[in-house]
Amino acid sequence: MRLLAVLLAVAATSVSITAGAASDDDHVTVEVTQAVDCDRKSQKGDSIEVHYRGTLAADGSEFDASYNRGQPLSFTVGQGQVIKGWDDNLLDMCPGEQRKLTIPPKFGYGDRDMGPIPAGSTLIFETELVSIKGVGSKDEL
């Protein structure tokens, strides 16, 4: 009986240490805000167009938005052309799908200032995959 109590105590301690080891700074939080079904989702190496709105988690202030320019951002996903939080989390999307990405500094701009974005900022991006170059529109998928 005493051995069982010791094992349970060790297991409980292990669980609390493991749970405490992961923090919100260790991963990007992805919330699908508009789900879309399609046959062909975005893949590493695809040229994609994305509309977005970026805000600072600290105070909600908007620092950039493609919607304001009326022109989505075009880039090749998974090739290091954008911040890691985008490169890793805009994969497996269908055109028309929308996601909210909460990106901690290590997946964003880290400890450097970037224009209106202070060093060490957690970023929130509302994103919409507009298109995948060479793949039909969402109505054709």
PDB file of C-alpha atoms in Angstrom:
ATOM      1  CA  MET A   1       0.000   0.000   0.000  1.00  0.00           C
ATOM      2  CA  ARG A   2       2.841   2.365   0.876  1.00  0.00           C
ATOM      3  CA  LEU A   3       4.484   1.653  -2.536  1.00  0.00           C
ATOM      4  CA  LEU A   4       1.238   2.555  -4.313  1.00  0.00           C
ATOM      5  CA  ALA A   5       1.093   5.876  -2.434  1.00  0.00           C
ATOM      6  CA  VAL A   6       4.705   6.656  -3.399  1.00  0.00           C
ATOM      7  CA  LEU A   7       4.074   5.767  -7.055  1.00  0.00           C
ATOM      8  CA  LEU A   8       0.960   7.952  -7.144  1.00  0.00           C
ATOM      9  CA  ALA A   9       2.858  10.864  -5.591  1.00  0.00           C
ATOM     10  CA  VAL A  10       5.687  10.500  -8.123  1.00  0.00           C
ATOM     11  CA  ALA A  11       3.193  10.285 -11.002  1.00  0.00           C
ATOM     12  CA  ALA A  12       1.342  13.398  -9.792  1.00  0.00           C
ATOM     13  CA  THR A  13       4.619  15.309  -9.501  1.00  0.00           C
ATOM     14  CA  SER A  14       5.667  14.219 -12.995  1.00  0.00           C
ATOM     15  CA  VAL A  15       2.360  15.363 -14.459  1.00  0.00           C
ATOM     16  CA  SER A  16       2.556  18.784 -12.822  1.00  0.00           C
ATOM     17  CA  ILE A  17       6.166  19.288 -13.947  1.00  0.00           C
ATOM     18  CA  THR A  18       5.323  18.254 -17.511  1.00  0.00           C
ATOM     19  CA  ALA A  19       2.237  20.465 -17.582  1.00  0.00           C
ATOM     20  CA  GLY A  20       4.257  23.396 -16.248  1.00  0.00           C
ATOM     21  CA  ALA A  21       7.049  22.915 -18.803  1.00  0.00           C
ATOM     22  CA  ALA A  22       4.926  23.915 -21.790  1.00  0.00           C
ATOM     23  CA  SER A  23       3.909  27.546 -21.890  1.00  0.00           C
ATOM     24  CA  ASP A  24       1.995  29.695 -24.337  1.00  0.00           C
ATOM     25  CA  ASP A  25       5.382  30.886 -25.623  1.00  0.00           C
ATOM     26  CA  ASP A  26       6.218  27.387 -26.841  1.00  0.00           C
ATOM     27  CA  HIS A  27       3.659  27.143 -29.634  1.00  0.00           C
ATOM     28  CA  VAL A  28       1.423  29.043 -31.996  1.00  0.00           C
ATOM     29  CA  THR A  29      -2.268  28.855 -31.165  1.00  0.00           C
ATOM     30  CA  VAL A  30      -4.408  28.218 -34.247  1.00  0.00           C
ATOM     31  CA  GLU A  31      -8.154  28.817 -34.264  1.00  0.00           C
ATOM     32  CA  VAL A  32     -10.061  27.980 -37.455  1.00  0.00           C
ATOM     33  CA  THR A  33     -12.653  30.752 -37.689  1.00  0.00           C
ATOM     34  CA  GLN A  34     -14.063  29.803 -41.110  1.00  0.00           C
ATOM     35  CA  ALA A  35     -13.718  26.169 -42.142  1.00  0.00           C
ATOM     36  CA  VAL A  36     -13.837  25.250 -45.832  1.00  0.00           C
ATOM     37  CA  ASP A  37     -13.716  21.840 -47.502  1.00  0.00           C
ATOM     38  CA  CYS A  38     -11.593  21.267 -50.599  1.00  0.00           C
ATOM     39  CA  ASP A  39      -9.682  18.534 -52.405  1.00  0.00           C
ATOM     40  CA  ARG A  40      -6.343  20.374 -52.493  1.00  0.00           C
ATOM     41  CA  LYS A  41      -5.015  22.153 -49.420  1.00  0.00           C
ATOM     42  CA  SER A  42      -1.959  24.401 -49.192  1.00  0.00           C
ATOM     43  CA  GLN A  43       1.357  22.568 -49.052  1.00  0.00           C
ATOM     44  CA  LYS A  44       4.968  23.506 -48.418  1.00  0.00           C
ATOM     45  CA  GLY A  45       6.320  25.134 -51.590  1.00  0.00           C
ATOM     46  CA  ASP A  46       2.955  26.461 -52.813  1.00  0.00           C
ATOM     47  CA  SER A  47       2.699  30.064 -53.965  1.00  0.00           C
ATOM     48  CA  ILE A  48      -0.258  31.422 -51.993  1.00  0.00           C
ATOM     49  CA  GLU A  49      -2.138  34.678 -51.499  1.00  0.00           C
ATOM     50  CA  VAL A  50      -3.224  35.578 -47.971  1.00  0.00           C
ATOM     51  CA  HIS A  51      -5.313  38.429 -46.635  1.00  0.00           C
ATOM     52  CA  TYR A  52      -4.517  39.302 -43.030  1.00  0.00           C
ATOM     53  CA  ARG A  53      -4.945  41.706 -40.164  1.00  0.00           C
ATOM     54  CA  GLY A  54      -2.162  41.859 -37.568  1.00  0.00           C
ATOM     55  CA  THR A  55      -2.618  43.170 -34.040  1.00  0.00           C
ATOM     56  CA  LEU A  56      -0.503  43.243 -30.894  1.00  0.00           C
ATOM     57  CA  ALA A  57      -1.734  40.876 -28.187  1.00  0.00           C
ATOM     58  CA  ALA A  58      -0.610  43.358 -25.512  1.00  0.00           C
ATOM     59  CA  ASP A  59      -3.036  46.143 -26.422  1.00  0.00           C
ATOM     60  CA  GLY A  60      -4.968  45.057 -29.530  1.00  0.00           C
ATOM     61  CA  SER A  61      -3.500  47.796 -31.695  1.00  0.00           C
ATOM     62  CA  GLU A  62      -3.398  47.016 -35.415  1.00  0.00           C
ATOM     63  CA  PHE A  63       0.062  47.203 -36.962  1.00  0.00           C
ATOM     64  CA  ASP A  64      -0.706  46.013 -40.502  1.00  0.00           C
ATOM     65  CA  ALA A  65      -3.551  44.721 -42.652  1.00  0.00           C
ATOM     66  CA  SER A  66      -3.638  43.655 -46.278  1.00  0.00           C
ATOM     67  CA  TYR A  67      -7.384  44.308 -46.236  1.00  0.00           C
ATOM     68  CA  ASN A  68      -6.651  48.046 -45.889  1.00  0.00           C
ATOM     69  CA  ARG A  69      -4.608  47.929 -49.097  1.00  0.00           C
ATOM     70  CA  GLY A  70      -7.137  45.757 -50.918  1.00  0.00           C
ATOM     71  CA  GLN A  71      -4.311  43.416 -51.984  1.00  0.00           C
ATOM     72  CA  PRO A  72      -3.450  40.056 -50.387  1.00  0.00           C
ATOM     73  CA  LEU A  73       0.161  39.158 -49.650  1.00  0.00           C
ATOM     74  CA  SER A  74       1.722  36.676 -52.099  1.00  0.00           C
ATOM     75  CA  PHE A  75       4.546  34.360 -51.010  1.00  0.00           C
ATOM     76  CA  THR A  76       5.770  30.775 -51.148  1.00  0.00           C
ATOM     77  CA  VAL A  77       4.696  29.023 -47.958  1.00  0.00           C
ATOM     78  CA  GLY A  78       7.191  26.885 -46.053  1.00  0.00           C
ATOM     79  CA  GLN A  79      10.238  28.560 -47.596  1.00  0.00           C
ATOM     80  CA  GLY A  80      11.191  31.089 -44.906  1.00  0.00           C
ATOM     81  CA  GLN A  81       9.818  34.124 -46.771  1.00  0.00           C
ATOM     82  CA  VAL A  82       7.556  35.036 -43.833  1.00  0.00           C
ATOM     83  CA  ILE A  83       7.726  34.598 -40.064  1.00  0.00           C
ATOM     84  CA  LYS A  84       7.824  31.015 -38.792  1.00  0.00           C
ATOM     85  CA  GLY A  85       4.395  31.376 -37.192  1.00  0.00           C
ATOM     86  CA  TRP A  86       2.946  31.846 -40.682  1.00  0.00           C
ATOM     87  CA  ASP A  87       5.202  29.373 -42.514  1.00  0.00           C
ATOM     88  CA  ASP A  88       4.215  26.512 -40.220  1.00  0.00           C
ATOM     89  CA  ASN A  89       0.551  27.370 -39.673  1.00  0.00           C
ATOM     90  CA  LEU A  90      -0.794  28.370 -43.082  1.00  0.00           C
ATOM     91  CA  LEU A  91      -0.298  24.814 -44.352  1.00  0.00           C
ATOM     92  CA  ASP A  92      -3.201  22.395 -44.921  1.00  0.00           C
ATOM     93  CA  MET A  93      -5.613  25.265 -45.621  1.00  0.00           C
ATOM     94  CA  CYS A  94      -8.307  25.473 -48.259  1.00  0.00           C
ATOM     95  CA  PRO A  95      -8.883  28.658 -50.260  1.00  0.00           C
ATOM     96  CA  GLY A  96     -11.478  30.681 -48.371  1.00  0.00           C
ATOM     97  CA  GLU A  97     -10.483  29.196 -45.010  1.00  0.00           C
ATOM     98  CA  GLN A  98      -9.828  31.669 -42.217  1.00  0.00           C
ATOM     99  CA  ARG A  99      -7.611  31.172 -39.188  1.00  0.00           C
ATOM    100  CA  LYS A 100      -6.681  33.251 -36.174  1.00  0.00           C
ATOM    101  CA  LEU A 101      -3.013  32.734 -35.280  1.00  0.00           C
ATOM    102  CA  THR A 102      -1.651  33.785 -31.887  1.00  0.00           C
ATOM    103  CA  ILE A 103       2.098  33.891 -32.423  1.00  0.00           C
ATOM    104  CA  PRO A 104       4.552  34.190 -29.521  1.00  0.00           C
ATOM    105  CA  PRO A 105       7.786  36.131 -30.106  1.00  0.00           C
ATOM    106  CA  LYS A 106       9.964  33.112 -30.919  1.00  0.00           C
ATOM    107  CA  PHE A 107       7.717  32.342 -33.918  1.00  0.00           C
ATOM    108  CA  GLY A 108       7.395  36.012 -34.869  1.00  0.00           C
ATOM    109  CA  TYR A 109      10.066  38.703 -34.678  1.00  0.00           C
ATOM    110  CA  GLY A 110      11.697  37.593 -31.424  1.00  0.00           C
ATOM    111  CA  ASP A 111      13.682  40.179 -29.490  1.00  0.00           C
ATOM    112  CA  ARG A 112      13.939  42.739 -32.275  1.00  0.00           C
ATOM    113  CA  ASP A 113      11.748  45.712 -33.097  1.00  0.00           C
ATOM    114  CA  MET A 114      10.083  45.511 -36.492  1.00  0.00           C
ATOM    115  CA  GLY A 115       8.552  48.842 -37.477  1.00  0.00           C
ATOM    116  CA  PRO A 116       5.522  49.401 -35.209  1.00  0.00           C
ATOM    117  CA  ILE A 117       6.011  45.974 -33.547  1.00  0.00           C
ATOM    118  CA  PRO A 118       7.980  46.188 -30.278  1.00  0.00           C
ATOM    119  CA  ALA A 119      10.597  43.537 -29.492  1.00  0.00           C
ATOM    120  CA  GLY A 120       9.211  40.506 -27.669  1.00  0.00           C
ATOM    121  CA  SER A 121       5.647  40.989 -28.912  1.00  0.00           C
ATOM    122  CA  THR A 122       3.033  38.279 -29.174  1.00  0.00           C
ATOM    123  CA  LEU A 123       1.179  38.815 -32.440  1.00  0.00           C
ATOM    124  CA  ILE A 124      -2.379  37.997 -33.416  1.00  0.00           C
ATOM    125  CA  PHE A 125      -3.137  37.510 -37.088  1.00  0.00           C
ATOM    126  CA  GLU A 126      -6.562  37.037 -38.602  1.00  0.00           C
ATOM    127  CA  THR A 127      -5.733  35.259 -41.870  1.00  0.00           C
ATOM    128  CA  GLU A 128      -7.652  34.164 -44.952  1.00  0.00           C
ATOM    129  CA  LEU A 129      -6.189  31.962 -47.673  1.00  0.00           C
ATOM    130  CA  VAL A 130      -7.335  33.673 -50.862  1.00  0.00           C
ATOM    131  CA  SER A 131      -5.738  31.338 -53.394  1.00  0.00           C
ATOM    132  CA  ILE A 132      -3.126  28.716 -54.171  1.00  0.00           C
ATOM    133  CA  LYS A 133      -1.365  29.490 -57.460  1.00  0.00           C
ATOM    134  CA  GLY A 134      -2.099  26.825 -60.069  1.00  0.00           C
ATOM    135  CA  VAL A 135      -5.044  25.423 -58.121  1.00  0.00           C
ATOM    136  CA  GLY A 136      -8.649  26.236 -59.058  1.00  0.00           C
ATOM    137  CA  SER A 137     -10.868  28.518 -57.020  1.00  0.00           C
ATOM    138  CA  LYS A 138     -12.536  27.233 -53.868  1.00  0.00           C
ATOM    139  CA  ASP A 139     -15.733  26.657 -55.884  1.00  0.00           C
ATOM    140  CA  GLU A 140     -13.854  24.253 -58.167  1.00  0.00           C
ATOM    141  CA  LEU A 141     -12.272  22.352 -55.284  1.00  0.00           C
TER     142      LEU A 141
END
